[in-house]
Amino acid sequence: MQTTLTREENNARWKRRTRKPNEGEIMIEKWFETHDFSYFRYGVDAQEMYLNDWKIPRVVMSAPDYIARNAKVTQAYKECFIEAKGFTYYANVKLKDVDGYKIWSKIDMPFYLWFYDKIDKKYSIITFKDFYTMLTEKKNKGLVKIKK
């Protein structure tokens, strides 16, 4: 028989398993601040709950890390989704996340992937559309490894 956890027990479990901060996320938040972006954490990682026992659809689990807005942009869509990835040597991206990103990219708001190279201390930002094209045309030169 499964026992339902109280909110306090659930949050205590979450705190015990909380991962160390993702360096890509730390660096993008610094980047947001130096480039006049407002932002908020959006994805499931932003939640302070233990979710391993929950039955959440994969597309929801692959929600982008941030919704960001640049006040200086004058185009129609100032707001955008951003997924932050820190990496050493090459970026690991799960195939099931790529499938989720395809769905998120169809929403009427731009979707970007922001990659941070921990060794060279450099970043790059790419639209999901360009990222997916690069993957499907096998033009990533080994910089991105897709995990199943």
JSON list of N, CA, C and O in Angstrom, two decimals, residues 76-111:
[
{"chain": "A", "resi": 76, "resn": "ALA", "atom": "N", "xyz": [8.41, 41.61, -32.54]},
{"chain": "A", "resi": 76, "resn": "ALA", "atom": "CA", "xyz": [7.09, 41.25, -32.02]},
{"chain": "A", "resi": 76, "resn": "ALA", "atom": "C", "xyz": [7.17, 40.44, -30.72]},
{"chain": "A", "resi": 76, "resn": "ALA", "atom": "O", "xyz": [6.34, 40.59, -29.85]},
{"chain": "A", "resi": 77, "resn": "TYR", "atom": "N", "xyz": [8.18, 39.55, -30.60]},
{"chain": "A", "resi": 77, "resn": "TYR", "atom": "CA", "xyz": [8.25, 38.70, -29.43]},
{"chain": "A", "resi": 77, "resn": "TYR", "atom": "C", "xyz": [9.49, 39.01, -28.61]},
{"chain": "A", "resi": 77, "resn": "TYR", "atom": "O", "xyz": [10.59, 38.60, -28.96]},
{"chain": "A", "resi": 78, "resn": "LYS", "atom": "N", "xyz": [9.33, 39.73, -27.56]},
{"chain": "A", "resi": 78, "resn": "LYS", "atom": "CA", "xyz": [10.44, 40.02, -26.65]},
{"chain": "A", "resi": 78, "resn": "LYS", "atom": "C", "xyz": [10.68, 38.84, -25.72]},
{"chain": "A", "resi": 78, "resn": "LYS", "atom": "O", "xyz": [11.79, 38.63, -25.27]},
{"chain": "A", "resi": 79, "resn": "GLU", "atom": "N", "xyz": [9.63, 38.09, -25.43]},
{"chain": "A", "resi": 79, "resn": "GLU", "atom": "CA", "xyz": [9.73, 36.97, -24.51]},
{"chain": "A", "resi": 79, "resn": "GLU", "atom": "C", "xyz": [10.15, 35.72, -25.28]},
{"chain": "A", "resi": 79, "resn": "GLU", "atom": "O", "xyz": [9.80, 35.55, -26.44]},
{"chain": "A", "resi": 80, "resn": "CYS", "atom": "N", "xyz": [10.88, 34.85, -24.59]},
{"chain": "A", "resi": 80, "resn": "CYS", "atom": "CA", "xyz": [11.32, 33.62, -25.24]},
{"chain": "A", "resi": 80, "resn": "CYS", "atom": "C", "xyz": [11.56, 32.54, -24.19]},
{"chain": "A", "resi": 80, "resn": "CYS", "atom": "O", "xyz": [11.74, 32.83, -23.01]},
{"chain": "A", "resi": 81, "resn": "PHE", "atom": "N", "xyz": [11.53, 31.29, -24.64]},
{"chain": "A", "resi": 81, "resn": "PHE", "atom": "CA", "xyz": [11.94, 30.16, -23.83]},
{"chain": "A", "resi": 81, "resn": "PHE", "atom": "C", "xyz": [13.44, 29.99, -23.99]},
{"chain": "A", "resi": 81, "resn": "PHE", "atom": "O", "xyz": [13.97, 30.16, -25.10]},
{"chain": "A", "resi": 82, "resn": "ILE", "atom": "N", "xyz": [14.12, 29.62, -22.91]},
{"chain": "A", "resi": 82, "resn": "ILE", "atom": "CA", "xyz": [15.55, 29.32, -23.00]},
{"chain": "A", "resi": 82, "resn": "ILE", "atom": "C", "xyz": [15.85, 28.09, -22.15]},
{"chain": "A", "resi": 82, "resn": "ILE", "atom": "O", "xyz": [15.49, 28.01, -20.98]},
{"chain": "A", "resi": 83, "resn": "GLU", "atom": "N", "xyz": [16.52, 27.13, -22.77]},
{"chain": "A", "resi": 83, "resn": "GLU", "atom": "CA", "xyz": [17.03, 25.95, -22.08]},
{"chain": "A", "resi": 83, "resn": "GLU", "atom": "C", "xyz": [18.53, 26.14, -21.93]},
{"chain": "A", "resi": 83, "resn": "GLU", "atom": "O", "xyz": [19.23, 26.40, -22.91]},
{"chain": "A", "resi": 84, "resn": "ALA", "atom": "N", "xyz": [19.05, 26.07, -20.70]},
{"chain": "A", "resi": 84, "resn": "ALA", "atom": "CA", "xyz": [20.47, 26.28, -20.44]},
{"chain": "A", "resi": 84, "resn": "ALA", "atom": "C", "xyz": [21.18, 24.94, -20.26]},
{"chain": "A", "resi": 84, "resn": "ALA", "atom": "O", "xyz": [20.71, 24.07, -19.54]},
{"chain": "A", "resi": 85, "resn": "LYS", "atom": "N", "xyz": [22.32, 24.79, -20.94]},
{"chain": "A", "resi": 85, "resn": "LYS", "atom": "CA", "xyz": [23.12, 23.57, -20.86]},
{"chain": "A", "resi": 85, "resn": "LYS", "atom": "C", "xyz": [24.57, 23.94, -20.62]},
{"chain": "A", "resi": 85, "resn": "LYS", "atom": "O", "xyz": [25.18, 24.63, -21.43]},
{"chain": "A", "resi": 86, "resn": "GLY", "atom": "N", "xyz": [25.12, 23.50, -19.49]},
{"chain": "A", "resi": 86, "resn": "GLY", "atom": "CA", "xyz": [26.55, 23.64, -19.25]},
{"chain": "A", "resi": 86, "resn": "GLY", "atom": "C", "xyz": [27.22, 22.35, -19.69]},
{"chain": "A", "resi": 86, "resn": "GLY", "atom": "O", "xyz": [26.63, 21.28, -19.60]},
{"chain": "A", "resi": 87, "resn": "PHE", "atom": "N", "xyz": [28.45, 22.44, -20.22]},
{"chain": "A", "resi": 87, "resn": "PHE", "atom": "CA", "xyz": [29.10, 21.22, -20.67]},
{"chain": "A", "resi": 87, "resn": "PHE", "atom": "C", "xyz": [30.62, 21.31, -20.57]},
{"chain": "A", "resi": 87, "resn": "PHE", "atom": "O", "xyz": [31.19, 22.39, -20.50]},
{"chain": "A", "resi": 88, "resn": "THR", "atom": "N", "xyz": [31.22, 20.14, -20.54]},
{"chain": "A", "resi": 88, "resn": "THR", "atom": "CA", "xyz": [32.67, 19.96, -20.60]},
{"chain": "A", "resi": 88, "resn": "THR", "atom": "C", "xyz": [32.93, 19.05, -21.79]},
{"chain": "A", "resi": 88, "resn": "THR", "atom": "O", "xyz": [32.40, 17.94, -21.83]},
{"chain": "A", "resi": 89, "resn": "TYR", "atom": "N", "xyz": [33.70, 19.50, -22.74]},
{"chain": "A", "resi": 89, "resn": "TYR", "atom": "CA", "xyz": [34.05, 18.77, -23.98]},
{"chain": "A", "resi": 89, "resn": "TYR", "atom": "C", "xyz": [32.90, 18.68, -24.97]},
{"chain": "A", "resi": 89, "resn": "TYR", "atom": "O", "xyz": [33.06, 18.99, -26.13]},
{"chain": "A", "resi": 90, "resn": "TYR", "atom": "N", "xyz": [31.74, 18.20, -24.57]},
{"chain": "A", "resi": 90, "resn": "TYR", "atom": "CA", "xyz": [30.58, 18.14, -25.45]},
{"chain": "A", "resi": 90, "resn": "TYR", "atom": "C", "xyz": [29.31, 18.19, -24.61]},
{"chain": "A", "resi": 90, "resn": "TYR", "atom": "O", "xyz": [29.31, 17.82, -23.43]},
{"chain": "A", "resi": 91, "resn": "ALA", "atom": "N", "xyz": [28.24, 18.68, -25.20]},
{"chain": "A", "resi": 91, "resn": "ALA", "atom": "CA", "xyz": [26.96, 18.80, -24.50]},
{"chain": "A", "resi": 91, "resn": "ALA", "atom": "C", "xyz": [26.18, 17.50, -24.61]},
{"chain": "A", "resi": 91, "resn": "ALA", "atom": "O", "xyz": [26.10, 16.92, -25.68]},
{"chain": "A", "resi": 92, "resn": "ASN", "atom": "N", "xyz": [25.65, 17.03, -23.51]},
{"chain": "A", "resi": 92, "resn": "ASN", "atom": "CA", "xyz": [24.76, 15.86, -23.49]},
{"chain": "A", "resi": 92, "resn": "ASN", "atom": "C", "xyz": [23.32, 16.33, -23.56]},
{"chain": "A", "resi": 92, "resn": "ASN", "atom": "O", "xyz": [22.90, 17.15, -22.75]},
{"chain": "A", "resi": 93, "resn": "VAL", "atom": "N", "xyz": [22.59, 15.83, -24.53]},
{"chain": "A", "resi": 93, "resn": "VAL", "atom": "CA", "xyz": [21.18, 16.15, -24.66]},
{"chain": "A", "resi": 93, "resn": "VAL", "atom": "C", "xyz": [20.44, 14.84, -24.83]},
{"chain": "A", "resi": 93, "resn": "VAL", "atom": "O", "xyz": [20.81, 14.01, -25.66]},
{"chain": "A", "resi": 94, "resn": "LYS", "atom": "N", "xyz": [19.41, 14.63, -24.03]},
{"chain": "A", "resi": 94, "resn": "LYS", "atom": "CA", "xyz": [18.63, 13.38, -24.10]},
{"chain": "A", "resi": 94, "resn": "LYS", "atom": "C", "xyz": [17.67, 13.44, -25.28]},
{"chain": "A", "resi": 94, "resn": "LYS", "atom": "O", "xyz": [17.03, 14.46, -25.52]},
{"chain": "A", "resi": 95, "resn": "LEU", "atom": "N", "xyz": [17.57, 12.32, -25.99]},
{"chain": "A", "resi": 95, "resn": "LEU", "atom": "CA", "xyz": [16.68, 12.23, -27.14]},
{"chain": "A", "resi": 95, "resn": "LEU", "atom": "C", "xyz": [15.24, 12.54, -26.74]},
{"chain": "A", "resi": 95, "resn": "LEU", "atom": "O", "xyz": [14.53, 13.26, -27.44]},
{"chain": "A", "resi": 96, "resn": "LYS", "atom": "N", "xyz": [14.82, 12.04, -25.57]},
{"chain": "A", "resi": 96, "resn": "LYS", "atom": "CA", "xyz": [13.44, 12.30, -25.15]},
{"chain": "A", "resi": 96, "resn": "LYS", "atom": "C", "xyz": [13.23, 13.79, -24.84]},
{"chain": "A", "resi": 96, "resn": "LYS", "atom": "O", "xyz": [12.13, 14.30, -25.02]},
{"chain": "A", "resi": 97, "resn": "ASP", "atom": "N", "xyz": [14.30, 14.50, -24.42]},
{"chain": "A", "resi": 97, "resn": "ASP", "atom": "CA", "xyz": [14.17, 15.95, -24.24]},
{"chain": "A", "resi": 97, "resn": "ASP", "atom": "C", "xyz": [14.06, 16.66, -25.59]},
{"chain": "A", "resi": 97, "resn": "ASP", "atom": "O", "xyz": [13.28, 17.59, -25.74]},
{"chain": "A", "resi": 98, "resn": "VAL", "atom": "N", "xyz": [14.84, 16.21, -26.57]},
{"chain": "A", "resi": 98, "resn": "VAL", "atom": "CA", "xyz": [14.75, 16.80, -27.92]},
{"chain": "A", "resi": 98, "resn": "VAL", "atom": "C", "xyz": [13.32, 16.64, -28.44]},
{"chain": "A", "resi": 98, "resn": "VAL", "atom": "O", "xyz": [12.75, 17.58, -29.01]},
{"chain": "A", "resi": 99, "resn": "ASP", "atom": "N", "xyz": [12.73, 15.47, -28.22]},
{"chain": "A", "resi": 99, "resn": "ASP", "atom": "CA", "xyz": [11.34, 15.26, -28.65]},
{"chain": "A", "resi": 99, "resn": "ASP", "atom": "C", "xyz": [10.40, 16.24, -27.95]},
{"chain": "A", "resi": 99, "resn": "ASP", "atom": "O", "xyz": [9.49, 16.78, -28.56]},
{"chain": "A", "resi": 100, "resn": "GLY", "atom": "N", "xyz": [10.63, 16.48, -26.66]},
{"chain": "A", "resi": 100, "resn": "GLY", "atom": "CA", "xyz": [9.83, 17.46, -25.92]},
{"chain": "A", "resi": 100, "resn": "GLY", "atom": "C", "xyz": [10.07, 18.87, -26.42]},
{"chain": "A", "resi": 100, "resn": "GLY", "atom": "O", "xyz": [9.13, 19.66, -26.58]},
{"chain": "A", "resi": 101, "resn": "TYR", "atom": "N", "xyz": [11.32, 19.21, -26.72]},
{"chain": "A", "resi": 101, "resn": "TYR", "atom": "CA", "xyz": [11.66, 20.55, -27.22]},
{"chain": "A", "resi": 101, "resn": "TYR", "atom": "C", "xyz": [10.95, 20.82, -28.55]},
{"chain": "A", "resi": 101, "resn": "TYR", "atom": "O", "xyz": [10.58, 21.96, -28.83]},
{"chain": "A", "resi": 102, "resn": "LYS", "atom": "N", "xyz": [10.78, 19.77, -29.37]},
{"chain": "A", "resi": 102, "resn": "LYS", "atom": "CA", "xyz": [10.06, 19.94, -30.65]},
{"chain": "A", "resi": 102, "resn": "LYS", "atom": "C", "xyz": [8.65, 20.48, -30.38]},
{"chain": "A", "resi": 102, "resn": "LYS", "atom": "O", "xyz": [8.18, 21.37, -31.09]},
{"chain": "A", "resi": 103, "resn": "ILE", "atom": "N", "xyz": [8.01, 19.95, -29.36]},
{"chain": "A", "resi": 103, "resn": "ILE", "atom": "CA", "xyz": [6.66, 20.40, -29.03]},
{"chain": "A", "resi": 103, "resn": "ILE", "atom": "C", "xyz": [6.69, 21.82, -28.47]},
{"chain": "A", "resi": 103, "resn": "ILE", "atom": "O", "xyz": [5.91, 22.68, -28.88]},
{"chain": "A", "resi": 104, "resn": "TRP", "atom": "N", "xyz": [7.62, 22.10, -27.55]},
{"chain": "A", "resi": 104, "resn": "TRP", "atom": "CA", "xyz": [7.73, 23.44, -26.98]},
{"chain": "A", "resi": 104, "resn": "TRP", "atom": "C", "xyz": [8.04, 24.48, -28.05]},
{"chain": "A", "resi": 104, "resn": "TRP", "atom": "O", "xyz": [7.58, 25.63, -27.98]},
{"chain": "A", "resi": 105, "resn": "SER", "atom": "N", "xyz": [8.82, 24.09, -29.07]},
{"chain": "A", "resi": 105, "resn": "SER", "atom": "CA", "xyz": [9.20, 25.04, -30.12]},
{"chain": "A", "resi": 105, "resn": "SER", "atom": "C", "xyz": [8.03, 25.43, -31.01]},
{"chain": "A", "resi": 105, "resn": "SER", "atom": "O", "xyz": [8.11, 26.41, -31.75]},
{"chain": "A", "resi": 106, "resn": "LYS", "atom": "N", "xyz": [6.93, 24.68, -30.94]},
{"chain": "A", "resi": 106, "resn": "LYS", "atom": "CA", "xyz": [5.75, 25.00, -31.76]},
{"chain": "A", "resi": 106, "resn": "LYS", "atom": "C", "xyz": [4.85, 26.04, -31.10]},
{"chain": "A", "resi": 106, "resn": "LYS", "atom": "O", "xyz": [3.93, 26.55, -31.73]},
{"chain": "A", "resi": 107, "resn": "ILE", "atom": "N", "xyz": [5.11, 26.34, -29.85]},
{"chain": "A", "resi": 107, "resn": "ILE", "atom": "CA", "xyz": [4.35, 27.38, -29.15]},
{"chain": "A", "resi": 107, "resn": "ILE", "atom": "C", "xyz": [4.77, 28.72, -29.74]},
{"chain": "A", "resi": 107, "resn": "ILE", "atom": "O", "xyz": [5.90, 28.91, -30.14]},
{"chain": "A", "resi": 108, "resn": "ASP", "atom": "N", "xyz": [3.86, 29.64, -29.76]},
{"chain": "A", "resi": 108, "resn": "ASP", "atom": "CA", "xyz": [4.09, 30.94, -30.42]},
{"chain": "A", "resi": 108, "resn": "ASP", "atom": "C", "xyz": [5.01, 31.85, -29.59]},
{"chain": "A", "resi": 108, "resn": "ASP", "atom": "O", "xyz": [4.64, 32.96, -29.21]},
{"chain": "A", "resi": 109, "resn": "MET", "atom": "N", "xyz": [6.21, 31.32, -29.30]},
{"chain": "A", "resi": 109, "resn": "MET", "atom": "CA", "xyz": [7.23, 32.09, -28.58]},
{"chain": "A", "resi": 109, "resn": "MET", "atom": "C", "xyz": [8.58, 31.45, -28.94]},
{"chain": "A", "resi": 109, "resn": "MET", "atom": "O", "xyz": [8.69, 30.23, -28.92]},
{"chain": "A", "resi": 110, "resn": "PRO", "atom": "N", "xyz": [9.57, 32.25, -29.29]},
{"chain": "A", "resi": 110, "resn": "PRO", "atom": "CA", "xyz": [10.86, 31.66, -29.69]},
{"chain": "A", "resi": 110, "resn": "PRO", "atom": "C", "xyz": [11.45, 30.77, -28.60]},
{"chain": "A", "resi": 110, "resn": "PRO", "atom": "O", "xyz": [11.27, 31.01, -27.41]},
{"chain": "A", "resi": 111, "resn": "PHE", "atom": "N", "xyz": [12.16, 29.72, -29.03]},
{"chain": "A", "resi": 111, "resn": "PHE", "atom": "CA", "xyz": [12.81, 28.76, -28.13]},
{"chain": "A", "resi": 111, "resn": "PHE", "atom": "C", "xyz": [14.30, 28.72, -28.48]},
{"chain": "A", "resi": 111, "resn": "PHE", "atom": "O", "xyz": [14.66, 28.43, -29.61]}
]
